[in-house]
CSV table of C-alpha atoms in Angstrom, one decimal:
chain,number,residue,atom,x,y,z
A,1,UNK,CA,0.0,0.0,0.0
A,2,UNK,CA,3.0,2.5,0.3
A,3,UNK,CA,2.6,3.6,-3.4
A,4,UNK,CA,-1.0,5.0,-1.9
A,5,UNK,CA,0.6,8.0,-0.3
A,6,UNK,CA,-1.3,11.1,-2.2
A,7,UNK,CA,-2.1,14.3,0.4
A,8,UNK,CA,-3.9,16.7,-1.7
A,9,UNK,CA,-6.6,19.1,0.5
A,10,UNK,CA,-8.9,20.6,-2.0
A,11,UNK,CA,-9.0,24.8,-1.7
A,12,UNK,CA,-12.4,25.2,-1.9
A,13,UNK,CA,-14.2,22.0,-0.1
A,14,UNK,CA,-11.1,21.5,1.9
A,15,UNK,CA,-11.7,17.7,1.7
A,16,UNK,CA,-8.5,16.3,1.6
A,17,UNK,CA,-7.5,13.1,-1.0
A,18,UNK,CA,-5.4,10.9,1.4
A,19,UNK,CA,-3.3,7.6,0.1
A,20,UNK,CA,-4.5,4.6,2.0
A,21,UNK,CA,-0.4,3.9,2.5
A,22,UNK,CA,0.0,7.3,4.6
A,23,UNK,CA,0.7,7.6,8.1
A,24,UNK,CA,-0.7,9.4,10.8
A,25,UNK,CA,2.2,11.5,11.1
A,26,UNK,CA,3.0,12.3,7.8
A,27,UNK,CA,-1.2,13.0,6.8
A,28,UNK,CA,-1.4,15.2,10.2
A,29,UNK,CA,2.1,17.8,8.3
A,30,UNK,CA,0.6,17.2,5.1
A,31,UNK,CA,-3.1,18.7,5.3
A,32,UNK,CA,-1.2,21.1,7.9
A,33,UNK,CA,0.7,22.7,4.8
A,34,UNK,CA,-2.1,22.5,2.9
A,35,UNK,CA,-4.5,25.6,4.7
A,36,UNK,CA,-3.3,24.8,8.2
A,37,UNK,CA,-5.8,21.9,8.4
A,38,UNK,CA,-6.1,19.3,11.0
A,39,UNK,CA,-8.5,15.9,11.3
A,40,UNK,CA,-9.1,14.0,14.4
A,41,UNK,CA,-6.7,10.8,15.1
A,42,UNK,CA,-4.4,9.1,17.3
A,43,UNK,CA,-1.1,11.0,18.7
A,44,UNK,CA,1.6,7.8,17.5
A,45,UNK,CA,2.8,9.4,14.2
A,46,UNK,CA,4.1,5.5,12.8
A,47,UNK,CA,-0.3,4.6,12.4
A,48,UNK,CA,-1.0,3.5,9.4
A,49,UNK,CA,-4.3,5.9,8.5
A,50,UNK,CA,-6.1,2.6,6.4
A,51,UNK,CA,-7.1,1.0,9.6
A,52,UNK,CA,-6.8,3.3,11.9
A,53,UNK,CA,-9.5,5.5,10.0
A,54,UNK,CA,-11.7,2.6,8.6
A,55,UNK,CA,-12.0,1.3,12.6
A,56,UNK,CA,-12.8,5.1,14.2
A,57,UNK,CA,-9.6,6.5,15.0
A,58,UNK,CA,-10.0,8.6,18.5
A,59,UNK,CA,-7.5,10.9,19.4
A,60,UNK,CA,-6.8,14.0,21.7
A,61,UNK,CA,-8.7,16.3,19.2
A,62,UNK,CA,-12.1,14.0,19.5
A,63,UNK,CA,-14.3,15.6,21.5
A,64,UNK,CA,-14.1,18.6,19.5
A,65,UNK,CA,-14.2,17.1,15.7
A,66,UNK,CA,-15.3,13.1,16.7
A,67,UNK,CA,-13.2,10.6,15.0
A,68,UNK,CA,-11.2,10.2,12.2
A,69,UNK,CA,-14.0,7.8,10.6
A,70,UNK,CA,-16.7,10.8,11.3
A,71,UNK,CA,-14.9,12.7,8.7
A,72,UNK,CA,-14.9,10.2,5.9
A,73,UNK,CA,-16.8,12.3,3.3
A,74,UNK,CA,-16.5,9.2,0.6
A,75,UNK,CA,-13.9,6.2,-0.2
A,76,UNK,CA,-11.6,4.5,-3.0
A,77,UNK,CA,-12.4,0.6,-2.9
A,78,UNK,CA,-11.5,-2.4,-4.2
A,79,UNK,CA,-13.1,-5.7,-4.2
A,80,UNK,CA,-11.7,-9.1,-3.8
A,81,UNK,CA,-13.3,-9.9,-7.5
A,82,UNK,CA,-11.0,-6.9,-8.5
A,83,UNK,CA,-13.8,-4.7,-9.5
A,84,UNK,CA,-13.0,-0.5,-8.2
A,85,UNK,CA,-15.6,1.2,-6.8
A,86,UNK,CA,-16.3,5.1,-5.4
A,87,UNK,CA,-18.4,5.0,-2.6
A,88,UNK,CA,-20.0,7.6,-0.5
A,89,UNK,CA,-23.6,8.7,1.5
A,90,UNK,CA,-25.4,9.1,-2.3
A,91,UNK,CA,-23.2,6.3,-4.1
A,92,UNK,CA,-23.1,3.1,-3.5
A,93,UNK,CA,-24.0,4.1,0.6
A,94,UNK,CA,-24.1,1.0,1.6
A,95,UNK,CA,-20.6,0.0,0.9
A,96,UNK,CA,-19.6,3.2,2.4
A,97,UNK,CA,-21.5,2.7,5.7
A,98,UNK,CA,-19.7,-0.4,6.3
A,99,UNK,CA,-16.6,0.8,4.9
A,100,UNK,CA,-16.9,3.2,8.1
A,101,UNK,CA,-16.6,0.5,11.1
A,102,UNK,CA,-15.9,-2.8,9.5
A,103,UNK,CA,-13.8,-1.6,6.2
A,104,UNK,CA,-11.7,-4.9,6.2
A,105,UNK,CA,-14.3,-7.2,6.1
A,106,UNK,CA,-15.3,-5.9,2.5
A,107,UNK,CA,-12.5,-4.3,0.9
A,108,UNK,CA,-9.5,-2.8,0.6
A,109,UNK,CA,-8.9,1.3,0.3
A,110,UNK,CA,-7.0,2.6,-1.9
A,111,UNK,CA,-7.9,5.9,-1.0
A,112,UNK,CA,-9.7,8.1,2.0
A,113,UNK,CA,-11.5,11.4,0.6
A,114,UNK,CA,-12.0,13.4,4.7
A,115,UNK,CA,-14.1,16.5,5.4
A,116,UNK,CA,-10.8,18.5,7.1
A,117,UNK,CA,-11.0,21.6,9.9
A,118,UNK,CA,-9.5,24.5,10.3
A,119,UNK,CA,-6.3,23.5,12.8
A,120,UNK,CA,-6.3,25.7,16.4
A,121,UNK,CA,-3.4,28.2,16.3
A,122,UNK,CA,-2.3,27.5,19.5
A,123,UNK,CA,-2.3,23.5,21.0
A,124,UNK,CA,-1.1,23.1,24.5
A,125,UNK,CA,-0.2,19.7,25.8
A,126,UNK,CA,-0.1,18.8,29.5
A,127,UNK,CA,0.7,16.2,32.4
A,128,UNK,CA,-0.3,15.6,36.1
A,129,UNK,CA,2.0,13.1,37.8
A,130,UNK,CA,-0.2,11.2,39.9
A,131,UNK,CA,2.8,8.4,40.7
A,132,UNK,CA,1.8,9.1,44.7
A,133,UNK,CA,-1.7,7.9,44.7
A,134,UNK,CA,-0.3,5.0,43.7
A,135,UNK,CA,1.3,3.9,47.5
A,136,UNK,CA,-2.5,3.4,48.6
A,137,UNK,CA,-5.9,1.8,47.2
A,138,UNK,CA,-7.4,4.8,49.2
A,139,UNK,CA,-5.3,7.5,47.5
A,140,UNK,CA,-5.9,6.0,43.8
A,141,UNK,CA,-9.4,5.8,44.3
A,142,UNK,CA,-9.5,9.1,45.5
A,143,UNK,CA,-7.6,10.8,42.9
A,144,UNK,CA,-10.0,8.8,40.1
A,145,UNK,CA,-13.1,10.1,41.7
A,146,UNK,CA,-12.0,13.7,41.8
A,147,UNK,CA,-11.0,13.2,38.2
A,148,UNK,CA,-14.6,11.9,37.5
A,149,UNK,CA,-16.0,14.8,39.2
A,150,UNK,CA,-13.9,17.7,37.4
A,151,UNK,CA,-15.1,15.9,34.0
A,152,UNK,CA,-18.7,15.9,34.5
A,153,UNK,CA,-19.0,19.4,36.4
A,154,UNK,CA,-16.3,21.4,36.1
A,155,UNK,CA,-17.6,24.4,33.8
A,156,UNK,CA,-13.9,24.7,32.3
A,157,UNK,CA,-14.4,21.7,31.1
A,158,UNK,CA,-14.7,22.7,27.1
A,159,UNK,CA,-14.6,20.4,23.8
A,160,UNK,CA,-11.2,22.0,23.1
A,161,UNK,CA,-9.8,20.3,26.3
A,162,UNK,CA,-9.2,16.4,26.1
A,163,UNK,CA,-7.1,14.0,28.3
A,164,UNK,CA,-6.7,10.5,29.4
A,165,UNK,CA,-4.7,8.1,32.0
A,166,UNK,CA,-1.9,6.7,31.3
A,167,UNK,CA,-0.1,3.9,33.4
A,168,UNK,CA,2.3,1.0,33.0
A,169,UNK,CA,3.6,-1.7,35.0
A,170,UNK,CA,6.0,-0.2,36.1
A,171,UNK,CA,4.8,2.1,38.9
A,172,UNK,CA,3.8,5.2,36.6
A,173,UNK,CA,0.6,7.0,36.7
A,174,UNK,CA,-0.5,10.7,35.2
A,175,UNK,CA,-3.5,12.7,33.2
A,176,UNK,CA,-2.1,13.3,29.6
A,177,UNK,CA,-4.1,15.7,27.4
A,178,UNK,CA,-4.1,18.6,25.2
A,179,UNK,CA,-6.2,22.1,24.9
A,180,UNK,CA,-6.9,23.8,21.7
A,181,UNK,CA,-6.1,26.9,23.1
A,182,UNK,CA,-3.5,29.1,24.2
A,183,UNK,CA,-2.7,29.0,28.1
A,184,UNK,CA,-4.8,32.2,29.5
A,185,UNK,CA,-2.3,32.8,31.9
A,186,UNK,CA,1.1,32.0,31.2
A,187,UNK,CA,3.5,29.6,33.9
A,188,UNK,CA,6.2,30.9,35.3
A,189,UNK,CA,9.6,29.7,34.4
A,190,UNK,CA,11.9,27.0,36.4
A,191,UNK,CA,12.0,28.4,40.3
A,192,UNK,CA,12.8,25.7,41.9
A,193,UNK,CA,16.2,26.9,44.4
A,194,UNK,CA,18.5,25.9,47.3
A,195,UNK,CA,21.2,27.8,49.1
A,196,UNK,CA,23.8,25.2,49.2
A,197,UNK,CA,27.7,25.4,49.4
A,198,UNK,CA,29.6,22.6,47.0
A,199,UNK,CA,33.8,22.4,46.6
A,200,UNK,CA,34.6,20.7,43.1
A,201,UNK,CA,36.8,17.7,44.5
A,202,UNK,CA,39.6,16.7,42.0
A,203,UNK,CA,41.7,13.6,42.0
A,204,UNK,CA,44.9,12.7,40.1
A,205,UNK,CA,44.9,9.6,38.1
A,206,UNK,CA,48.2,9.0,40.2
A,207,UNK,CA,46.5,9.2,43.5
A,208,UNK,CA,42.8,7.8,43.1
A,209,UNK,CA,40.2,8.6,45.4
A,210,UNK,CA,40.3,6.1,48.3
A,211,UNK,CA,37.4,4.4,50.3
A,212,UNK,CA,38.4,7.1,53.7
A,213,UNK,CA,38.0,10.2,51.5
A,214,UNK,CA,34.2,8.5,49.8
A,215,UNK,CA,33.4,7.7,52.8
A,216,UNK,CA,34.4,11.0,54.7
A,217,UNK,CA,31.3,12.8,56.5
């Protein structure tokens, strides 16, 4: 499928012709030059957009533009007899309805014709680290609840603001998400300080350090 890799956003629809071979990283630059135009999708740039967009494709962007398979405006497909067909809501709708959920299990795309959106000037990505609720059942729970409650009442709570948990097995725990706005006030820079005293310790290659002087208090 690499030789499917067309990115061509129309200047007056702004529906953009996309290769079934593209990736998500390289269709998210290439409608970007294109008008500054964005689609929803997943953030791993590698993504191949065939499956990922035939299967509903959620991303960061989601709540505000639904999923990559909302914006599917009609569809380049082939059959296994070998017959090519263009398929949309007006032709041939019913190939196109289950092109958008279950595309693999009628044919193949050769190429994805998506209703694009005017890209935000201004994206700002952020991270909680919640790695401490993590020592107690009763401090995890807690910090899930409050999350629950900030999503469903918090009035600053927009579309343009989406996030998610991420953890691993490895001890790690934090909110991940993005805004599709500028920050309305902006953070302050590194403050973090210490008054401390430090002597730089230097040892010839003649006269190594030795276990009294590591160990000296």
């Amino acid at each position: 499928m690499e030789n499917f890799n067309e990115i061509e956003v129309d200047q007056t629809t702004f529906i953009a012709k996309i290769g079934a071979g593209q990736r998500l990283g390289n269709v998210a630059l290439g409608i970007h030059e294109q008008g500054k135009r964005g689609l929803p999708h997943g953030t791993c740039p590698g993504v191949g957009i065939g499956g990922h967009a035939t299967h509903g494709g959620y991303g960061y962007d989601s709540r505000l533009w639904g999923l990559a398979l909302d914006t599917i405006f009609g569809l380049d497909v082939v059959f296994a007899n070998g017959s090519i067909i263009y398929a949309n809501e007006t032709q041939n709708p019913d190939v196109y309805f289950a092109m958008r959920g279950a595309g693999d299990s009628f044919g193949i795309v050769t190429n994805f014709y998506m209703q694009t959106n005017e890209a935000p000037e201004t994206v700002t990505y952020f991270t909680a680290n919640l790695n401490e609720t993590l020592k107690s059942i009763d401090q995890l729970t807690s910090a899930f609840l409050r999350t629950q409650d900030f999503v469903i009442n918090s009035p600053l709570l927009t579309k343009n603001i989406s996030f998610g948990f991420y953890t691993d097995n490895s001890g790690a725990l934090s909110i991940t998400g993005m805004c599709a706005d500028p920050l309305a006030e902006p953070l302050d820079g590194y403050n973090i300080h210490d008054t401390f005293y430090a002597k730089s310790v230097v040892t010839k290659e003649a006269e190594p350090l030795t276990e009294e002087a590591a160990n000296y208090e």
